[in-house]
Amino acid sequence: MRLLAVFVLAVSTAFAGMADMRPGFVVSSGAPFPIVGDFNGDGLDDLFQGGQVLVNSGGAFGAPLDLGIGEGEKIVDVLDVNGDHRLDLLTVGSSVKVPANLPQPPMQTPGYRLYIANASRTYGAAIGVSSGPRPWVADVDGDGKDDFVVMGDLWNANNQSIGTEVTVLRSLGNGTFESLAPFRIAPMVQTVQTGDLNHDGAIDLVIRAVSDLVVLQGAGDGRFSVKTRFLPLNQEFGAQSMRLGDIDGDSHLDVVMPAFRGVRVLFGDGRGNFQRSARGRIAKEHDIVGFPAGVPIMENAMQPKNLVLGHFTRGDQLQIAAATLEGDLVILGYEQGTLREVSRTVTELWLMELRAGAFHAGGGTDLYVVGALIWGDNWPKPRLFYAPDELAFAGTPPRVSGRRRSAGLAPGMALRMQMQAECVDPVAGRWSFSREGVFGVAQQDGGTIEAVFDESQIYYRMTAPFSGEPMYGVLEAADGSWSGTTQVLTSCGWKVMTVRAQIE
């Protein structure tokens, strides 16, 4: 089946002085999910795909250029390990021999290799970096040379993930690395972002694990202190994709993550804490156009799949780009104290993945967009979308006056909680939460509650002597109190527990 003529419809924005993104070059060759980077140093981003690069010639791409890496390897990241401003390559492929001074995990696949660019931007022999765990790229000591952070899952005898072992490999600039002492964080890492959360000049790492937000506060020498906060994996706090950026214009880095048909932002306070959160919703405005008859549509698929940040329709404000299942490219911004949609473009693609880059000389942030739902010769190819050549400046983005909080979310709040379940003696007690904005922790009688406070919900993880496993749940607000249910592992097996809470 072939689609009818490709269409792209730009939707006008509700904000004066803004312009929509416009469709550009169709990328007809190469793999669908590239790594973006400036290969030849001309100021325009190119596309690394598999073992090749598509070189950008002003917004169009020619034939793939083979980079001479090993057969069967795939480029998974670009970096600069020696500070020469030429892009080096991190690849994944078959098992690799790791130098003796680096961690030697028992697993031998996959293997990650480093290729360092020379003056002519060709690549020499591969350097083994890790066998098994994926290395993440970060300049952990601020010396201008990218380092690796290797994270490997730890498992218990019951094949349960119990943590992640983190090893920092500091680049010495010549293809060798200093391996620092490993340490442990929460299990099942999803994504890693880098930035300076507390304005101390040292790089911090923000890590999204399956049930945790982990902040590694950098000391400036490649060493970190660990702070872990409970963050549930659900439709309000998505995983896999996470970004750091100053969304509200207060000069502090915020955490941006997907929510189901929306975007969630945790606003940083410049000290490594997150004082408040906001959710920007992305409405479904139409059904999928041209979808094959008889093929089920995944209406409940987690969307948007991934997020990117940039200056898409404004030059003076960092914005969020997201995409819908139906093929709408949506730009959200923080406007007048609210996170909301500021631009929407309907495309011919479905359930899109996005990559940000400078693909033409317009000065703003452009997008590479590919449909993740269908990929093949008969389906739409990836397309570039360009930021306006001259972005409109509508003045300084409005700053938030004060830190607004929902009712009942004051620092140091205490909840009187009642819990009842079969095979468990009724539990009641006063839980006093030490608060850091949206996150809080309370302890009592050998139990701990880690909570995320969000408008009319309290998401929590509880460990208690009466349960053999942690309990996860959400309390919904109604008439000044909260209530909900959770599963608890009792001496009689798994039971449903009723939880009620009220502010004291």
mmCIF file of N, CA, C and O in Angstrom, residues 6 14 185 189 219 226 261 287 308 339 411 419 477 500-501:
data_model
loop_
_atom_site.group_PDB
_atom_site.id
_atom_site.type_symbol
_atom_site.label_atom_id
_atom_site.label_comp_id
_atom_site.label_asym_id
_atom_site.label_seq_id
_atom_site.Cartn_x
_atom_site.Cartn_y
_atom_site.Cartn_z
ATOM 1 N N VAL A 6 1.926 13.268 0.173
ATOM 2 C CA VAL A 6 2.328 13.716 1.495
ATOM 3 C C VAL A 6 1.809 15.125 1.720
ATOM 4 O O VAL A 6 1.829 15.963 0.832
ATOM 5 N N ALA A 14 -1.390 30.801 18.932
ATOM 6 C CA ALA A 14 -2.251 31.747 19.623
ATOM 7 C C ALA A 14 -1.477 32.922 20.189
ATOM 8 O O ALA A 14 -2.076 33.809 20.787
ATOM 9 N N ILE A 185 23.840 3.222 43.011
ATOM 10 C CA ILE A 185 22.636 4.054 43.005
ATOM 11 C C ILE A 185 21.422 3.157 42.769
ATOM 12 O O ILE A 185 21.535 1.932 42.751
ATOM 13 N N VAL A 189 18.524 2.094 35.395
ATOM 14 C CA VAL A 189 18.683 3.438 34.839
ATOM 15 C C VAL A 189 18.033 3.517 33.464
ATOM 16 O O VAL A 189 18.196 2.627 32.626
ATOM 17 N N ALA A 219 31.590 16.965 42.524
ATOM 18 C CA ALA A 219 32.590 17.662 43.334
ATOM 19 C C ALA A 219 33.610 18.379 42.457
ATOM 20 O O ALA A 219 34.467 19.094 42.968
ATOM 21 N N VAL A 226 25.511 11.273 46.271
ATOM 22 C CA VAL A 226 24.289 10.695 45.715
ATOM 23 C C VAL A 226 23.073 11.140 46.517
ATOM 24 O O VAL A 226 23.066 11.050 47.749
ATOM 25 N N ARG A 261 0.209 12.142 26.804
ATOM 26 C CA ARG A 261 -0.358 13.293 26.105
ATOM 27 C C ARG A 261 -0.067 14.593 26.859
ATOM 28 O O ARG A 261 -0.941 15.423 27.097
ATOM 29 N N ASP A 287 -7.983 12.366 14.347
ATOM 30 C CA ASP A 287 -7.569 10.973 14.229
ATOM 31 C C ASP A 287 -6.376 10.860 13.282
ATOM 32 O O ASP A 287 -6.026 11.810 12.559
ATOM 33 N N VAL A 308 12.609 17.053 23.101
ATOM 34 C CA VAL A 308 13.840 17.802 22.866
ATOM 35 C C VAL A 308 13.582 19.258 23.238
ATOM 36 O O VAL A 308 12.439 19.740 23.208
ATOM 37 N N LEU A 339 2.594 26.342 31.699
ATOM 38 C CA LEU A 339 3.214 25.531 30.663
ATOM 39 C C LEU A 339 2.132 25.157 29.663
ATOM 40 O O LEU A 339 1.195 24.417 29.997
ATOM 41 N N PRO A 411 5.777 23.256 53.374
ATOM 42 C CA PRO A 411 6.961 22.526 53.860
ATOM 43 C C PRO A 411 6.733 22.001 55.272
ATOM 44 O O PRO A 411 6.115 22.651 56.110
ATOM 45 N N MET A 419 -4.164 2.912 57.829
ATOM 46 C CA MET A 419 -3.982 1.849 56.848
ATOM 47 C C MET A 419 -4.649 0.590 57.362
ATOM 48 O O MET A 419 -4.489 0.231 58.523
ATOM 49 N N ALA A 477 -6.979 13.481 46.414
ATOM 50 C CA ALA A 477 -7.556 14.455 47.338
ATOM 51 C C ALA A 477 -9.058 14.575 47.122
ATOM 52 O O ALA A 477 -9.552 14.540 45.991
ATOM 53 N N ARG A 500 -5.801 6.061 54.075
ATOM 54 C CA ARG A 500 -6.463 7.365 54.179
ATOM 55 C C ARG A 500 -5.515 8.314 54.905
ATOM 56 O O ARG A 500 -4.789 7.904 55.812
ATOM 57 N N ALA A 501 -5.545 9.591 54.509
ATOM 58 C CA ALA A 501 -4.644 10.572 55.105
ATOM 59 C C ALA A 501 -5.344 11.923 55.239
ATOM 60 O O ALA A 501 -6.223 12.254 54.428
#
